[in-house]
């Protein structure tokens, strides 16, 4: 007898490619059928068959205050009762702009959009328009959404042009993107020495969360800042994932590096569709209708989405909010490493703020190449062993995990109990 999840998955696949509206949700990396979720509250999810899970995906980052936080739900309900959308300016958009600029001081002006992809796509166009150059630099393993210029993998050598990492991306588009190795400061230096005057922008996840969690090595972000300043390239920190998660002011606050532009998403929408790009006033004033770089959006600054974002940004400023979620992630990581050790499983883990990484490798990877050395098959078995025991991890060995303010000792203890059995079942 099929479960409701199986019935829904079969039905979904008839009308939606792979039955999902975003590829990672299809569980293809880990195998098996995805759980169709129906309800969430705090640190918990419930699927179509009534199974309850402790959630470490958090909708891929936005749910930093926990699911259906009363303050966020009430703000959304109140905003929705007034209007669902205007397509005209509102006071709430001023409030969220002022809040973002206050919390992330490198952002002097900000424009809202409806996704992280829109934010990075717009930031790149702005950087190219400001610098009057075409070449952009990204890093292998970093994901910045699905704009053509960013769906590019490393070319044959670091100084050669990139190749499309997706069908449908024209070769000439990919040719304008150089893909370097994350944390390879010498390669950054060599690239700028050779082509610095052609580079419009460098875009980087200041803490990488899309090749699993990889931290910047000392000197890496500093090298990006120094080379961009020296050669007149725009430094873009993609903080869609790290914003308000690795610190209240994002990774740039934690590492003390000031980018020229920052992209945001996820947390600033509190689960509703909001992205943003912002930064130096002299750059942002090139955006239409002030300047020649066009960018627009029907639902940009949507009042219901902004209400959710404002309520969430209020919560993240709460007393001890950041220190509590950081401590929760640290206790999870320490406990998992202890359980793996007791089971003699080669495993490592680390956290930064409320983000964490789990690796079936003796030590946390510091590069894309080292991430590729992790035992992906073991992760997949661990993923399913945990899912069966009511713990919902990201369905890919190449994703970071997230805790929220709703995760407490009971959730961590239950997770470690599940892990104790899961490590032994590997
Ligand atoms: P969206 O277009 O998905 O809102 O944001 C794209 C994006 C940009 N920059 C960073 C650093 C991101 O992590 C993302 C999106 N993150 C993925 C999770 N790895 C979203 C999950 C998905 O693709 O379904």
Short mmCIF file of C-alpha atoms and ligand atoms in Angstrom, two decimals:
data_model
loop_
_atom_site.label_atom_id
_atom_site.label_comp_id
_atom_site.label_asym_id
_atom_site.label_seq_id
_atom_site.Cartn_x
_atom_site.Cartn_y
_atom_site.Cartn_z
CA UNK A 1 0.00 0.00 0.00
CA UNK A 2 1.60 3.27 -1.10
CA UNK A 3 2.16 5.91 1.51
CA UNK A 4 0.76 9.38 0.89
CA UNK A 5 4.33 10.59 0.23
CA UNK A 6 4.73 7.97 -2.51
CA UNK A 7 1.32 8.78 -3.99
CA UNK A 8 2.04 12.51 -3.98
CA UNK A 9 5.50 12.01 -5.50
CA UNK A 10 4.08 9.91 -8.34
CA UNK A 11 1.39 12.51 -8.99
CA UNK A 12 3.84 15.41 -8.79
CA UNK A 13 6.15 13.87 -11.38
CA UNK A 14 3.37 13.87 -13.96
CA UNK A 15 3.13 17.67 -14.02
CA UNK A 16 6.35 19.01 -12.41
CA UNK A 17 9.84 18.12 -13.67
CA UNK A 18 11.13 15.45 -11.23
CA UNK A 19 8.14 16.37 -9.06
CA UNK A 20 9.88 19.37 -7.52
CA UNK A 21 10.28 23.08 -8.05
CA UNK A 22 13.99 23.09 -7.25
CA UNK A 23 16.38 20.23 -8.15
CA UNK A 24 17.96 19.50 -4.75
CA UNK A 25 14.50 18.75 -3.29
CA UNK A 26 14.17 15.64 -5.48
CA UNK A 27 16.56 13.63 -3.27
CA UNK A 28 18.46 12.50 -6.39
CA UNK A 29 21.81 13.09 -4.68
CA UNK A 30 20.89 10.82 -1.75
CA UNK A 31 18.44 8.45 -3.46
CA UNK A 32 14.91 7.58 -2.46
CA UNK A 33 11.76 9.64 -2.65
CA UNK A 34 11.42 13.06 -1.04
CA UNK A 35 9.13 13.62 1.91
CA UNK A 36 6.19 15.85 0.99
CA UNK A 37 5.90 18.27 3.87
CA UNK A 38 2.63 19.60 5.24
CA UNK A 39 3.33 21.55 8.40
CA UNK A 40 6.16 23.09 10.36
CA UNK A 41 6.54 24.65 13.80
CA UNK A 42 9.67 25.71 15.66
CA UNK A 43 12.40 23.13 14.97
CA UNK A 44 9.97 20.55 13.56
CA UNK A 45 8.46 19.42 10.26
CA UNK A 46 5.62 16.98 9.57
CA UNK A 47 5.27 15.10 6.30
CA UNK A 48 2.19 13.86 4.43
CA UNK A 49 2.24 10.59 6.38
CA UNK A 50 2.33 12.39 9.72
CA UNK A 51 6.01 11.64 10.39
CA UNK A 52 7.73 14.30 12.52
CA UNK A 53 11.29 15.44 11.87
CA UNK A 54 13.78 17.72 13.57
CA UNK A 55 14.64 20.14 10.77
CA UNK A 56 18.26 21.07 9.95
CA UNK A 57 17.49 22.52 6.49
CA UNK A 58 15.31 25.42 7.62
CA UNK A 59 14.10 26.00 4.05
CA UNK A 60 17.82 26.27 3.10
CA UNK A 61 18.48 29.09 5.54
CA UNK A 62 15.54 31.49 5.98
CA UNK A 63 14.02 29.90 9.10
CA UNK A 64 16.69 31.17 11.51
CA UNK A 65 14.03 32.03 14.13
CA UNK A 66 12.33 28.65 13.72
CA UNK A 67 9.27 27.73 11.68
CA UNK A 68 5.98 29.65 12.02
CA UNK A 69 7.37 31.98 14.68
CA UNK A 70 4.28 33.76 16.11
CA UNK A 71 5.77 37.24 15.57
CA UNK A 72 6.44 36.46 11.90
CA UNK A 73 3.07 34.81 11.26
CA UNK A 74 1.22 37.71 12.89
CA UNK A 75 3.19 40.27 10.84
CA UNK A 76 2.38 38.38 7.63
CA UNK A 77 -1.32 38.07 8.51
CA UNK A 78 -1.59 41.78 9.33
CA UNK A 79 0.22 42.82 6.13
CA UNK A 80 -1.86 40.43 3.99
CA UNK A 81 -5.09 41.81 5.44
CA UNK A 82 -4.07 45.30 4.26
CA UNK A 83 -2.77 44.36 0.78
CA UNK A 84 -1.07 41.45 -0.95
CA UNK A 85 0.83 43.63 -3.43
CA UNK A 86 0.90 47.22 -4.67
CA UNK A 87 3.71 47.55 -7.18
CA UNK A 88 4.28 50.93 -5.56
CA UNK A 89 6.55 52.22 -2.77
CA UNK A 90 5.62 51.55 0.86
CA UNK A 91 6.96 52.67 4.24
CA UNK A 92 7.85 49.06 5.13
CA UNK A 93 10.38 49.00 2.29
CA UNK A 94 12.08 52.05 3.81
CA UNK A 95 12.13 50.34 7.21
CA UNK A 96 13.75 47.14 5.90
CA UNK A 97 16.25 49.15 3.82
CA UNK A 98 17.22 51.19 6.89
CA UNK A 99 17.47 48.02 8.99
CA UNK A 100 19.71 46.24 6.46
CA UNK A 101 21.96 49.30 6.15
CA UNK A 102 22.22 49.57 9.94
CA UNK A 103 23.03 45.88 10.44
CA UNK A 104 25.42 45.65 7.47
CA UNK A 105 27.22 49.04 7.43
CA UNK A 106 29.02 48.39 4.10
CA UNK A 107 25.56 48.67 2.54
CA UNK A 108 24.86 52.39 2.06
CA UNK A 109 21.97 51.81 -0.35
CA UNK A 110 19.99 48.65 -1.10
CA UNK A 111 17.49 47.42 -3.69
CA UNK A 112 15.08 44.57 -2.91
CA UNK A 113 14.35 41.76 -5.37
CA UNK A 114 12.54 38.42 -5.03
CA UNK A 115 15.31 35.83 -4.83
CA UNK A 116 19.01 35.35 -4.26
CA UNK A 117 19.45 34.65 -7.96
CA UNK A 118 17.93 38.00 -8.84
CA UNK A 119 20.20 39.65 -6.29
CA UNK A 120 23.43 38.20 -7.66
CA UNK A 121 22.37 38.61 -11.30
CA UNK A 122 21.60 42.28 -10.66
CA UNK A 123 24.78 42.85 -8.65
CA UNK A 124 26.91 41.45 -11.48
CA UNK A 125 25.21 43.60 -14.10
CA UNK A 126 25.67 46.63 -11.83
CA UNK A 127 29.35 45.83 -11.26
CA UNK A 128 29.94 45.43 -15.00
CA UNK A 129 28.11 48.69 -15.71
CA UNK A 130 30.05 50.53 -13.01
CA UNK A 131 33.49 49.16 -13.95
CA UNK A 132 32.91 49.26 -17.71
CA UNK A 133 34.40 45.77 -17.97
CA UNK A 134 33.00 42.31 -18.80
CA UNK A 135 35.11 39.65 -17.03
CA UNK A 136 33.92 38.26 -13.71
CA UNK A 137 35.65 35.89 -11.29
CA UNK A 138 33.91 33.22 -9.22
CA UNK A 139 35.14 30.18 -7.32
CA UNK A 140 34.52 26.49 -8.00
CA UNK A 141 32.07 25.08 -5.48
CA UNK A 142 30.44 28.42 -4.78
CA UNK A 143 26.82 28.73 -5.89
CA UNK A 144 25.27 32.10 -6.49
CA UNK A 145 21.91 31.15 -8.02
CA UNK A 146 21.17 30.20 -11.60
CA UNK A 147 21.91 33.32 -13.69
CA UNK A 148 23.72 32.29 -16.89
CA UNK A 149 27.01 34.00 -16.05
CA UNK A 150 27.22 32.04 -12.81
CA UNK A 151 26.43 28.56 -14.16
CA UNK A 152 30.04 28.11 -15.18
CA UNK A 153 32.62 25.56 -14.14
CA UNK A 154 36.36 25.86 -14.16
CA UNK A 155 37.97 25.90 -17.55
CA UNK A 156 40.92 23.70 -18.40
CA UNK A 157 43.23 26.00 -16.46
CA UNK A 158 42.64 28.78 -13.98
CA UNK A 159 43.49 31.51 -16.44
CA UNK A 160 41.36 30.13 -19.22
CA UNK A 161 37.71 30.98 -19.62
CA UNK A 162 34.99 28.99 -17.92
CA UNK A 163 32.81 26.36 -19.51
CA UNK A 164 29.03 26.22 -19.05
CA UNK A 165 27.95 24.02 -16.15
CA UNK A 166 24.42 23.92 -17.55
CA UNK A 167 22.92 23.31 -20.95
CA UNK A 168 21.48 26.47 -22.38
CA UNK A 169 24.28 28.75 -21.23
CA UNK A 170 25.97 30.16 -24.36
CA UNK A 171 29.70 29.48 -24.57
CA UNK A 172 30.37 33.16 -25.11
CA UNK A 173 28.57 33.96 -21.86
CA UNK A 174 30.60 31.40 -19.92
CA UNK A 175 33.72 32.74 -21.60
CA UNK A 176 33.34 35.92 -19.60
CA UNK A 177 33.59 34.05 -16.29
CA UNK A 178 36.87 32.91 -14.78
CA UNK A 179 36.53 30.13 -12.21
CA UNK A 180 39.28 29.90 -9.58
CA UNK A 181 39.91 27.58 -6.65
CA UNK A 182 38.35 28.71 -3.36
CA UNK A 183 41.03 29.61 -0.78
CA UNK A 184 43.80 29.67 -3.41
CA UNK A 185 45.29 33.09 -2.75
CA UNK A 186 48.22 32.58 -5.12
CA UNK A 187 45.82 31.87 -7.97
CA UNK A 188 43.89 35.05 -7.18
CA UNK A 189 47.12 37.02 -7.25
CA UNK A 190 48.23 35.47 -10.56
CA UNK A 191 44.84 36.10 -12.16
CA UNK A 192 44.84 39.76 -11.24
CA UNK A 193 48.47 40.17 -12.32
CA UNK A 194 47.60 38.74 -15.71
CA UNK A 195 44.15 40.21 -16.28
CA UNK A 196 43.34 42.64 -13.50
CA UNK A 197 42.35 45.47 -15.82
CA UNK A 198 39.71 43.30 -17.51
CA UNK A 199 37.97 42.13 -14.32
CA UNK A 200 34.67 43.85 -13.50
CA UNK A 201 33.94 41.90 -10.34
CA UNK A 202 34.84 39.05 -8.05
CA UNK A 203 31.85 37.29 -6.49
CA UNK A 204 32.45 34.98 -3.55
CA UNK A 205 30.63 33.24 -0.73
CA UNK A 206 32.75 34.67 2.14
CA UNK A 207 31.92 31.46 3.96
CA UNK A 208 31.11 28.77 1.41
CA UNK A 209 27.90 26.85 2.08
CA UNK A 210 27.16 25.26 -1.29
CA UNK A 211 29.97 22.73 -1.45
CA UNK A 212 29.12 21.74 2.11
CA UNK A 213 30.57 24.23 4.63
CA UNK A 214 34.09 25.47 3.76
CA UNK A 215 35.63 28.32 5.76
CA UNK A 216 37.87 30.98 4.22
CA UNK A 217 41.55 30.45 5.02
CA UNK A 218 43.32 33.34 6.74
CA UNK A 219 44.37 35.81 4.06
CA UNK A 220 41.96 34.64 1.35
CA UNK A 221 39.26 37.28 1.76
CA UNK A 222 41.95 39.88 2.45
CA UNK A 223 43.62 38.99 -0.88
CA UNK A 224 40.33 39.46 -2.70
CA UNK A 225 39.81 42.85 -1.08
CA UNK A 226 43.35 44.02 -1.79
CA UNK A 227 43.39 42.88 -5.44
CA UNK A 228 39.95 44.27 -6.23
CA UNK A 229 40.92 47.64 -4.72
CA UNK A 230 44.22 47.76 -6.56
CA UNK A 231 42.74 46.86 -9.95
CA UNK A 232 39.41 48.69 -9.75
CA UNK A 233 37.29 45.53 -9.66
CA UNK A 234 34.08 45.35 -7.60
CA UNK A 235 34.21 42.88 -4.68
CA UNK A 236 30.82 41.22 -4.20
CA UNK A 237 30.16 39.18 -1.05
CA UNK A 238 27.31 36.81 -1.72
CA UNK A 239 25.79 36.65 1.77
CA UNK A 240 22.47 35.18 0.68
CA UNK A 241 23.19 32.24 2.99
CA UNK A 242 25.66 33.72 5.51
CA UNK A 243 23.80 36.98 6.10
CA UNK A 244 22.52 37.24 9.71
CA UNK A 245 23.59 33.62 10.22
CA UNK A 246 27.35 33.58 10.71
CA UNK A 247 27.05 36.85 12.63
CA UNK A 248 24.44 39.55 12.93
CA UNK A 249 26.34 41.62 10.34
CA UNK A 250 27.14 38.59 8.20
CA UNK A 251 30.51 37.06 7.34
CA UNK A 252 31.88 40.51 6.52
CA UNK A 253 31.38 41.51 10.17
CA UNK A 254 32.95 38.28 11.42
CA UNK A 255 36.02 38.56 9.19
CA UNK A 256 36.28 42.35 9.15
CA UNK A 257 36.39 42.67 5.36
CA UNK A 258 34.30 45.35 3.64
CA UNK A 259 33.00 44.35 0.19
CA UNK A 260 31.81 46.90 -2.37
CA UNK A 261 28.49 45.12 -2.89
CA UNK A 262 26.66 42.50 -0.84
CA UNK A 263 23.86 40.20 -1.93
CA UNK A 264 21.30 38.97 0.59
CA UNK A 265 18.29 36.64 0.62
CA UNK A 266 16.75 33.88 2.71
CA UNK A 267 16.73 35.37 6.28
CA UNK A 268 15.67 38.84 5.04
CA UNK A 269 12.45 37.30 3.76
CA UNK A 270 11.83 35.11 6.80
CA UNK A 271 10.67 32.34 4.46
CA UNK A 272 8.91 34.57 1.92
CA UNK A 273 10.51 35.59 -1.41
CA UNK A 274 12.96 38.41 -0.73
CA UNK A 275 16.47 39.02 -2.04
CA UNK A 276 18.54 42.18 -2.00
CA UNK A 277 21.72 43.73 -3.38
CA UNK A 278 23.37 46.78 -1.93
CA UNK A 279 26.63 48.47 -1.07
CA UNK A 280 28.63 51.57 -1.91
CA UNK A 281 26.43 54.55 -2.72
CA UNK A 282 28.54 55.54 -5.75
CA UNK A 283 27.93 52.11 -7.24
CA UNK A 284 24.24 51.77 -6.28
CA UNK A 285 23.46 55.17 -7.82
CA UNK A 286 24.19 53.63 -11.23
CA UNK A 287 20.99 51.56 -10.93
CA UNK A 288 17.89 52.62 -12.89
CA UNK A 289 16.17 54.97 -12.79
CA UNK A 290 19.07 56.95 -11.25
CA UNK A 291 21.67 55.50 -13.57
CA UNK A 292 22.15 53.46 -16.75
CA UNK A 293 22.10 49.91 -15.29
CA UNK A 294 18.61 48.53 -15.69
CA UNK A 295 17.00 46.31 -13.05
CA UNK A 296 13.31 45.87 -12.11
CA UNK A 297 10.74 43.52 -10.54
CA UNK A 298 6.96 43.34 -10.26
CA UNK A 299 7.02 41.91 -6.74
CA UNK A 300 10.23 43.53 -5.51
CA UNK A 301 9.59 44.83 -1.99
CA UNK A 302 6.28 42.95 -1.79
CA UNK A 303 4.56 44.16 1.41
CA UNK A 304 3.74 40.67 2.78
CA UNK A 305 7.26 39.37 2.12
CA UNK A 306 8.81 42.51 3.61
CA UNK A 307 6.63 42.10 6.71
CA UNK A 308 8.01 38.59 7.20
CA UNK A 309 11.54 39.87 6.65
CA UNK A 310 11.20 42.77 9.04
CA UNK A 311 9.76 40.56 11.78
CA UNK A 312 12.62 38.07 11.31
CA UNK A 313 15.28 40.79 11.30
CA UNK A 314 13.80 42.07 14.56
CA UNK A 315 14.14 38.60 16.08
CA UNK A 316 17.77 38.14 14.93
CA UNK A 317 18.66 41.32 16.82
CA UNK A 318 17.27 39.88 20.03
CA UNK A 319 19.50 39.75 23.11
CA UNK A 320 21.81 36.71 22.88
CA UNK A 321 20.06 35.53 19.68
CA UNK A 322 23.29 35.03 17.74
CA UNK A 323 25.26 33.60 20.65
CA UNK A 324 22.50 31.09 21.40
CA UNK A 325 22.18 29.74 17.86
CA UNK A 326 25.99 29.60 17.60
CA UNK A 327 26.17 27.60 20.84
CA UNK A 328 23.44 25.25 19.59
CA UNK A 329 25.36 24.52 16.40
CA UNK A 330 28.55 23.98 18.38
CA UNK A 331 26.88 21.50 20.72
CA UNK A 332 25.42 19.60 17.76
CA UNK A 333 28.81 19.38 16.05
CA UNK A 334 30.66 18.32 19.21
CA UNK A 335 28.05 15.69 19.97
CA UNK A 336 28.11 14.24 16.45
CA UNK A 337 31.89 13.98 16.47
CA UNK A 338 31.75 12.24 19.85
CA UNK A 339 29.17 9.72 18.60
CA UNK A 340 31.17 9.07 15.41
CA UNK A 341 34.29 8.51 17.51
CA UNK A 342 32.50 5.97 19.71
CA UNK A 343 31.40 4.15 16.55
CA UNK A 344 34.89 4.37 15.02
CA UNK A 345 33.52 6.15 11.95
CA UNK A 346 35.84 8.48 9.98
CA UNK A 347 33.90 11.70 10.37
CA UNK A 348 34.44 15.39 11.06
CA UNK A 349 32.21 18.40 11.50
CA UNK A 350 32.42 22.13 12.09
CA UNK A 351 30.15 25.10 12.60
CA UNK A 352 30.24 28.86 12.21
CA UNK A 353 27.37 30.85 13.63
CA UNK A 354 24.25 28.75 13.06
CA UNK A 355 25.63 26.97 9.98
CA UNK A 356 27.33 23.60 10.20
CA UNK A 357 29.07 21.06 7.97
CA UNK A 358 29.22 17.26 8.33
CA UNK A 359 31.99 15.36 6.50
CA UNK A 360 32.78 11.68 6.12
CA UNK A 361 36.45 12.62 6.02
CA UNK A 362 38.96 12.79 8.87
CA UNK A 363 39.05 16.60 8.92
CA UNK A 364 36.91 19.43 7.56
CA UNK A 365 37.73 20.21 3.90
CA UNK A 366 39.35 23.55 3.09
CA UNK A 367 38.88 23.40 -0.67
CA UNK A 368 36.57 22.04 -3.34
CA UNK A 369 39.09 19.27 -4.08
CA UNK A 370 39.06 18.23 -0.43
CA UNK A 371 35.25 18.27 -0.37
CA UNK A 372 35.37 15.80 -3.26
CA UNK A 373 37.42 13.45 -1.06
CA UNK A 374 34.50 13.09 1.39
CA UNK A 375 32.76 9.69 1.35
CA UNK A 376 29.51 10.64 -0.35
CA UNK A 377 28.05 7.13 -0.25
CA UNK A 378 28.53 7.01 3.50
CA UNK A 379 26.86 10.40 3.83
CA UNK A 380 23.90 9.13 1.80
CA UNK A 381 23.51 6.12 4.08
CA UNK A 382 23.81 8.37 7.12
CA UNK A 383 21.22 10.76 5.66
CA UNK A 384 18.62 7.99 5.31
CA UNK A 385 19.44 6.43 8.67
CA UNK A 386 18.83 9.81 10.28
CA UNK A 387 15.67 10.49 8.23
CA UNK A 388 14.25 7.14 9.36
CA UNK A 389 14.94 8.25 12.93
CA UNK A 390 13.18 11.60 12.55
CA UNK A 391 16.10 13.88 11.69
CA UNK A 392 15.84 15.89 8.45
CA UNK A 393 19.31 16.78 7.13
CA UNK A 394 20.00 18.48 3.79
CA UNK A 395 19.54 15.80 1.08
CA UNK A 396 23.04 16.29 -0.34
CA UNK A 397 26.61 15.80 0.88
CA UNK A 398 27.37 19.19 -0.65
CA UNK A 399 25.06 21.37 1.42
CA UNK A 400 25.53 23.13 4.74
CA UNK A 401 23.11 22.54 7.61
CA UNK A 402 21.31 25.10 9.76
CA UNK A 403 20.05 25.32 13.32
CA UNK A 404 17.49 27.86 14.47
CA UNK A 405 16.59 29.67 17.67
CA UNK A 406 13.89 27.01 18.13
CA UNK A 407 16.46 24.18 18.41
CA UNK A 408 17.11 23.47 22.10
CA UNK A 409 18.67 20.81 24.25
CA UNK A 410 15.83 18.35 23.65
CA UNK A 411 16.29 18.55 19.88
CA UNK A 412 20.07 18.20 20.10
CA UNK A 413 19.81 15.23 22.48
CA UNK A 414 17.25 13.52 20.20
CA UNK A 415 19.48 14.17 17.19
CA UNK A 416 22.52 12.70 18.93
CA UNK A 417 20.50 9.67 19.97
CA UNK A 418 19.52 9.10 16.34
CA UNK A 419 23.14 9.63 15.26
CA UNK A 420 24.36 7.08 17.81
CA UNK A 421 22.29 4.42 16.03
CA UNK A 422 22.89 5.80 12.52
CA UNK A 423 26.69 5.75 12.82
CA UNK A 424 26.52 2.13 13.93
CA UNK A 425 24.22 1.25 11.02
CA UNK A 426 26.63 2.62 8.36
P1 LIG B 1 17.78 31.66 -4.63
O1 LIG B 1 17.66 32.15 -6.05
O2 LIG B 1 17.66 30.15 -4.54
O3 LIG B 1 16.85 32.39 -3.66
O4 LIG B 1 19.25 32.03 -4.11
C1 LIG B 1 20.37 31.59 -4.83
C2 LIG B 1 21.58 31.56 -3.92
C3 LIG B 1 22.50 32.58 -4.04
N1 LIG B 1 23.60 32.61 -3.24
C4 LIG B 1 23.82 31.66 -2.31
C5 LIG B 1 25.05 31.73 -1.46
C6 LIG B 1 22.89 30.60 -2.14
O5 LIG B 1 23.12 29.64 -1.21
C7 LIG B 1 21.74 30.54 -2.96
C8 LIG B 1 20.72 29.41 -2.87
N2 LIG B 1 21.04 28.35 -1.98
C9 LIG B 1 20.47 27.07 -2.29
C10 LIG B 1 20.92 26.09 -1.21
N3 LIG B 1 22.23 25.63 -1.39
C11 LIG B 1 18.98 27.11 -2.40
C12 LIG B 1 18.31 25.76 -2.42
C13 LIG B 1 17.79 25.41 -3.80
O6 LIG B 1 18.50 25.69 -4.79
O7 LIG B 1 16.69 24.85 -3.85
#
